[in-house]
Amino acid sequence: KRVEQALLAAKDRLSEAQDMAHIGNWALDLLTGELTWSDEIFRMFEIDPEQVGASYEIFLNAIHPDDRDAVNQAYSDSLVNRTPYEISHRLLMNDGRVKWVHEKCTSDFDAAGKPLMSRGMVQDITRIKQTEQALICARDEAERANQAKSEPLSRMRHGLHADESRE
């Protein structure tokens, strides 16, 4: 009974840590087709686990249509090449919002190279992407301001050189 309570407490702490870090984990048994998602993946993808269970189809449908093929290809290639994969991509929410996630996956294979189990993690990196975009916009704006400031100076220098050459 004590071991069971300790396991439940550990599960609760893991769920809390995943919630705080916005990192979820998943496992896919390639022999049975059983896919499990942590609670955080359901929250991240804004899917109610009471309504829908975890499935690769639901996962792919949550991915932004422009990123779907790349994500599917990364996973397929990882199984063929027997290598882990890592990819950042967008999710398209039902209300049109876009979230960014970073995903990693590793798989286990039998002695003949047949894939047995895939395990992965998904982290919500939307805030990081928004910050990157804000920094890019600020840099571009600063470059435009710098260029606008230097254009009159350049014209003045050019005018001075033209005056000197006439003399």
PDB file of C-alpha atoms in Angstrom:
ATOM      1  CA  LYS A   1       0.000   0.000   0.000  1.00  0.00           C
ATOM      2  CA  ARG A   2       2.877   2.362   0.815  1.00  0.00           C
ATOM      3  CA  VAL A   3       4.529   1.646  -2.538  1.00  0.00           C
ATOM      4  CA  GLU A   4       1.257   2.340  -4.324  1.00  0.00           C
ATOM      5  CA  GLN A   5       0.897   5.678  -2.505  1.00  0.00           C
ATOM      6  CA  ALA A   6       4.506   6.591  -3.334  1.00  0.00           C
ATOM      7  CA  LEU A   7       3.885   5.814  -7.021  1.00  0.00           C
ATOM      8  CA  LEU A   8       0.753   7.970  -7.061  1.00  0.00           C
ATOM      9  CA  ALA A   9       2.621  10.819  -5.359  1.00  0.00           C
ATOM     10  CA  ALA A  10       5.464  10.524  -7.889  1.00  0.00           C
ATOM     11  CA  LYS A  11       2.948  10.539 -10.741  1.00  0.00           C
ATOM     12  CA  ASP A  12       1.338  13.693  -9.339  1.00  0.00           C
ATOM     13  CA  ARG A  13       4.735  15.414  -8.997  1.00  0.00           C
ATOM     14  CA  LEU A  14       5.650  14.462 -12.584  1.00  0.00           C
ATOM     15  CA  SER A  15       2.336  15.807 -13.872  1.00  0.00           C
ATOM     16  CA  GLU A  16       2.851  19.042 -11.931  1.00  0.00           C
ATOM     17  CA  ALA A  17       6.402  19.428 -13.281  1.00  0.00           C
ATOM     18  CA  GLN A  18       5.216  18.821 -16.847  1.00  0.00           C
ATOM     19  CA  ASP A  19       2.468  21.408 -16.381  1.00  0.00           C
ATOM     20  CA  MET A  20       4.915  24.026 -15.072  1.00  0.00           C
ATOM     21  CA  ALA A  21       7.502  23.332 -17.791  1.00  0.00           C
ATOM     22  CA  HIS A  22       4.907  22.899 -20.572  1.00  0.00           C
ATOM     23  CA  ILE A  23       6.488  19.578 -21.504  1.00  0.00           C
ATOM     24  CA  GLY A  24       4.471  16.470 -22.197  1.00  0.00           C
ATOM     25  CA  ASN A  25       5.537  12.932 -22.998  1.00  0.00           C
ATOM     26  CA  TRP A  26       4.111  10.175 -25.127  1.00  0.00           C
ATOM     27  CA  ALA A  27       4.763   6.523 -25.940  1.00  0.00           C
ATOM     28  CA  LEU A  28       3.694   4.500 -28.961  1.00  0.00           C
ATOM     29  CA  ASP A  29       3.817   0.706 -28.847  1.00  0.00           C
ATOM     30  CA  LEU A  30       4.431  -0.114 -32.490  1.00  0.00           C
ATOM     31  CA  LEU A  31       3.447  -3.749 -32.014  1.00  0.00           C
ATOM     32  CA  THR A  32      -0.021  -3.038 -30.597  1.00  0.00           C
ATOM     33  CA  GLY A  33      -0.542   0.489 -31.934  1.00  0.00           C
ATOM     34  CA  GLU A  34      -1.316   1.745 -28.418  1.00  0.00           C
ATOM     35  CA  LEU A  35      -0.452   5.436 -28.013  1.00  0.00           C
ATOM     36  CA  THR A  36      -0.395   7.132 -24.615  1.00  0.00           C
ATOM     37  CA  TRP A  37      -0.124  10.860 -23.930  1.00  0.00           C
ATOM     38  CA  SER A  38       0.598  12.606 -20.667  1.00  0.00           C
ATOM     39  CA  ASP A  39      -1.991  15.049 -19.359  1.00  0.00           C
ATOM     40  CA  GLU A  40       0.221  17.943 -20.476  1.00  0.00           C
ATOM     41  CA  ILE A  41       0.055  16.879 -24.125  1.00  0.00           C
ATOM     42  CA  PHE A  42      -3.745  16.894 -23.960  1.00  0.00           C
ATOM     43  CA  ARG A  43      -3.599  20.395 -22.379  1.00  0.00           C
ATOM     44  CA  MET A  44      -1.028  21.652 -24.892  1.00  0.00           C
ATOM     45  CA  PHE A  45      -3.046  20.394 -27.860  1.00  0.00           C
ATOM     46  CA  GLU A  46      -6.266  21.616 -26.211  1.00  0.00           C
ATOM     47  CA  ILE A  47      -7.869  18.201 -26.523  1.00  0.00           C
ATOM     48  CA  ASP A  48     -10.248  16.847 -23.893  1.00  0.00           C
ATOM     49  CA  PRO A  49      -9.094  13.321 -22.964  1.00  0.00           C
ATOM     50  CA  GLU A  50     -12.652  12.536 -21.855  1.00  0.00           C
ATOM     51  CA  GLN A  51     -13.867  13.182 -25.418  1.00  0.00           C
ATOM     52  CA  VAL A  52     -11.000  11.808 -27.513  1.00  0.00           C
ATOM     53  CA  GLY A  53      -8.172   9.388 -26.851  1.00  0.00           C
ATOM     54  CA  ALA A  54      -4.620   9.754 -28.053  1.00  0.00           C
ATOM     55  CA  SER A  55      -4.048   8.831 -31.692  1.00  0.00           C
ATOM     56  CA  TYR A  56      -1.441   9.591 -34.338  1.00  0.00           C
ATOM     57  CA  GLU A  57      -4.229  10.888 -36.609  1.00  0.00           C
ATOM     58  CA  ILE A  58      -5.379  13.393 -33.974  1.00  0.00           C
ATOM     59  CA  PHE A  59      -1.760  14.424 -33.421  1.00  0.00           C
ATOM     60  CA  LEU A  60      -1.201  15.011 -37.152  1.00  0.00           C
ATOM     61  CA  ASN A  61      -4.488  16.892 -37.495  1.00  0.00           C
ATOM     62  CA  ALA A  62      -3.439  19.269 -34.689  1.00  0.00           C
ATOM     63  CA  ILE A  63      -0.253  20.179 -36.575  1.00  0.00           C
ATOM     64  CA  HIS A  64      -0.349  23.250 -38.788  1.00  0.00           C
ATOM     65  CA  PRO A  65      -1.094  22.032 -42.351  1.00  0.00           C
ATOM     66  CA  ASP A  66       2.131  23.632 -43.666  1.00  0.00           C
ATOM     67  CA  ASP A  67       4.220  21.621 -41.140  1.00  0.00           C
ATOM     68  CA  ARG A  68       2.348  18.325 -41.188  1.00  0.00           C
ATOM     69  CA  ASP A  69       4.364  16.589 -43.932  1.00  0.00           C
ATOM     70  CA  ALA A  70       7.713  17.588 -42.395  1.00  0.00           C
ATOM     71  CA  VAL A  71       6.725  16.221 -38.978  1.00  0.00           C
ATOM     72  CA  ASN A  72       5.364  12.986 -40.416  1.00  0.00           C
ATOM     73  CA  GLN A  73       8.503  12.614 -42.569  1.00  0.00           C
ATOM     74  CA  ALA A  74      10.811  13.234 -39.586  1.00  0.00           C
ATOM     75  CA  TYR A  75       9.121  10.420 -37.665  1.00  0.00           C
ATOM     76  CA  SER A  76       9.045   8.044 -40.653  1.00  0.00           C
ATOM     77  CA  ASP A  77      12.722   8.729 -41.407  1.00  0.00           C
ATOM     78  CA  SER A  78      13.647   8.091 -37.769  1.00  0.00           C
ATOM     79  CA  LEU A  79      12.123   4.621 -38.005  1.00  0.00           C
ATOM     80  CA  VAL A  80      13.816   3.823 -41.317  1.00  0.00           C
ATOM     81  CA  ASN A  81      17.215   5.183 -40.237  1.00  0.00           C
ATOM     82  CA  ARG A  82      16.876   3.982 -36.641  1.00  0.00           C
ATOM     83  CA  THR A  83      17.836   7.400 -35.314  1.00  0.00           C
ATOM     84  CA  PRO A  84      16.147   9.834 -32.928  1.00  0.00           C
ATOM     85  CA  TYR A  85      14.537  12.935 -34.374  1.00  0.00           C
ATOM     86  CA  GLU A  86      14.008  16.471 -33.182  1.00  0.00           C
ATOM     87  CA  ILE A  87      11.786  19.063 -34.836  1.00  0.00           C
ATOM     88  CA  SER A  88      10.065  22.364 -34.058  1.00  0.00           C
ATOM     89  CA  HIS A  89       6.690  22.951 -35.650  1.00  0.00           C
ATOM     90  CA  ARG A  90       3.384  24.748 -35.286  1.00  0.00           C
ATOM     91  CA  LEU A  91       0.045  23.581 -33.969  1.00  0.00           C
ATOM     92  CA  LEU A  92      -3.142  25.096 -35.335  1.00  0.00           C
ATOM     93  CA  MET A  93      -5.784  25.464 -32.635  1.00  0.00           C
ATOM     94  CA  ASN A  94      -9.504  25.233 -33.398  1.00  0.00           C
ATOM     95  CA  ASP A  95      -9.934  28.995 -32.929  1.00  0.00           C
ATOM     96  CA  GLY A  96      -7.145  29.797 -35.422  1.00  0.00           C
ATOM     97  CA  ARG A  97      -4.402  30.516 -32.868  1.00  0.00           C
ATOM     98  CA  VAL A  98      -0.979  29.107 -33.610  1.00  0.00           C
ATOM     99  CA  LYS A  99       1.245  27.489 -30.994  1.00  0.00           C
ATOM    100  CA  TRP A 100       4.843  26.421 -31.469  1.00  0.00           C
ATOM    101  CA  VAL A 101       6.181  23.150 -30.057  1.00  0.00           C
ATOM    102  CA  HIS A 102       9.538  21.421 -30.000  1.00  0.00           C
ATOM    103  CA  GLU A 103       9.433  17.667 -30.252  1.00  0.00           C
ATOM    104  CA  LYS A 104      11.978  14.891 -29.675  1.00  0.00           C
ATOM    105  CA  CYS A 105      11.554  11.171 -30.211  1.00  0.00           C
ATOM    106  CA  THR A 106      13.580   8.024 -29.833  1.00  0.00           C
ATOM    107  CA  SER A 107      12.603   4.477 -30.754  1.00  0.00           C
ATOM    108  CA  ASP A 108      13.575   0.969 -29.712  1.00  0.00           C
ATOM    109  CA  PHE A 109      14.223  -1.761 -32.286  1.00  0.00           C
ATOM    110  CA  ASP A 110      14.586  -5.530 -32.115  1.00  0.00           C
ATOM    111  CA  ALA A 111      17.740  -7.358 -33.229  1.00  0.00           C
ATOM    112  CA  ALA A 112      16.438  -7.471 -36.820  1.00  0.00           C
ATOM    113  CA  GLY A 113      15.897  -3.693 -36.851  1.00  0.00           C
ATOM    114  CA  LYS A 114      12.105  -3.820 -36.564  1.00  0.00           C
ATOM    115  CA  PRO A 115      10.742  -0.835 -34.596  1.00  0.00           C
ATOM    116  CA  LEU A 116       9.097  -1.842 -31.309  1.00  0.00           C
ATOM    117  CA  MET A 117       8.401   1.314 -29.290  1.00  0.00           C
ATOM    118  CA  SER A 118       8.684   5.058 -29.806  1.00  0.00           C
ATOM    119  CA  ARG A 119       8.867   7.530 -26.934  1.00  0.00           C
ATOM    120  CA  GLY A 120       8.927  11.262 -27.142  1.00  0.00           C
ATOM    121  CA  MET A 121       8.423  14.627 -25.578  1.00  0.00           C
ATOM    122  CA  VAL A 122       6.688  17.768 -26.772  1.00  0.00           C
ATOM    123  CA  GLN A 123       7.425  21.188 -25.292  1.00  0.00           C
ATOM    124  CA  ASP A 124       5.353  24.322 -25.852  1.00  0.00           C
ATOM    125  CA  ILE A 125       7.835  26.949 -27.116  1.00  0.00           C
ATOM    126  CA  THR A 126       5.251  29.534 -28.190  1.00  0.00           C
ATOM    127  CA  ARG A 127       6.592  32.233 -25.845  1.00  0.00           C
ATOM    128  CA  ILE A 128      10.144  31.652 -27.056  1.00  0.00           C
ATOM    129  CA  LYS A 129       9.023  31.986 -30.686  1.00  0.00           C
ATOM    130  CA  GLN A 130       7.036  35.149 -29.889  1.00  0.00           C
ATOM    131  CA  THR A 131      10.099  36.647 -28.178  1.00  0.00           C
ATOM    132  CA  GLU A 132      12.307  35.709 -31.156  1.00  0.00           C
ATOM    133  CA  GLN A 133       9.832  37.371 -33.522  1.00  0.00           C
ATOM    134  CA  ALA A 134       9.694  40.527 -31.370  1.00  0.00           C
ATOM    135  CA  LEU A 135      13.503  40.698 -31.357  1.00  0.00           C
ATOM    136  CA  ILE A 136      13.645  40.273 -35.142  1.00  0.00           C
ATOM    137  CA  CYS A 137      11.073  43.064 -35.595  1.00  0.00           C
ATOM    138  CA  ALA A 138      12.989  45.340 -33.193  1.00  0.00           C
ATOM    139  CA  ARG A 139      16.265  44.643 -35.027  1.00  0.00           C
ATOM    140  CA  ASP A 140      14.668  45.336 -38.410  1.00  0.00           C
ATOM    141  CA  GLU A 141      13.134  48.556 -37.116  1.00  0.00           C
ATOM    142  CA  ALA A 142      16.502  49.664 -35.678  1.00  0.00           C
ATOM    143  CA  GLU A 143      18.206  48.897 -39.012  1.00  0.00           C
ATOM    144  CA  ARG A 144      15.579  50.908 -40.904  1.00  0.00           C
ATOM    145  CA  ALA A 145      15.992  53.832 -38.486  1.00  0.00           C
ATOM    146  CA  ASN A 146      19.763  53.637 -38.823  1.00  0.00           C
ATOM    147  CA  GLN A 147      19.503  53.580 -42.598  1.00  0.00           C
ATOM    148  CA  ALA A 148      17.061  56.518 -42.627  1.00  0.00           C
ATOM    149  CA  LYS A 149      19.422  58.472 -40.383  1.00  0.00           C
ATOM    150  CA  SER A 150      22.481  57.770 -42.536  1.00  0.00           C
ATOM    151  CA  GLU A 151      20.865  58.603 -45.897  1.00  0.00           C
ATOM    152  CA  PRO A 152      20.890  62.399 -45.338  1.00  0.00           C
ATOM    153  CA  LEU A 153      24.499  62.204 -44.143  1.00  0.00           C
ATOM    154  CA  SER A 154      25.439  60.238 -47.246  1.00  0.00           C
ATOM    155  CA  ARG A 155      23.747  62.810 -49.496  1.00  0.00           C
ATOM    156  CA  MET A 156      25.534  65.613 -47.669  1.00  0.00           C
ATOM    157  CA  ARG A 157      28.898  63.851 -48.057  1.00  0.00           C
ATOM    158  CA  HIS A 158      28.188  63.242 -51.719  1.00  0.00           C
ATOM    159  CA  GLY A 159      27.274  66.918 -52.148  1.00  0.00           C
ATOM    160  CA  LEU A 160      30.487  68.017 -50.442  1.00  0.00           C
ATOM    161  CA  HIS A 161      32.591  65.785 -52.702  1.00  0.00           C
ATOM    162  CA  ALA A 162      30.785  67.135 -55.758  1.00  0.00           C
ATOM    163  CA  ASP A 163      31.470  70.716 -54.631  1.00  0.00           C
ATOM    164  CA  GLU A 164      35.164  69.916 -54.062  1.00  0.00           C
ATOM    165  CA  SER A 165      35.556  68.371 -57.489  1.00  0.00           C
ATOM    166  CA  ARG A 166      34.046  71.440 -59.154  1.00  0.00           C
ATOM    167  CA  GLU A 167      36.547  73.731 -57.465  1.00  0.00           C
TER     168      GLU A 167
END
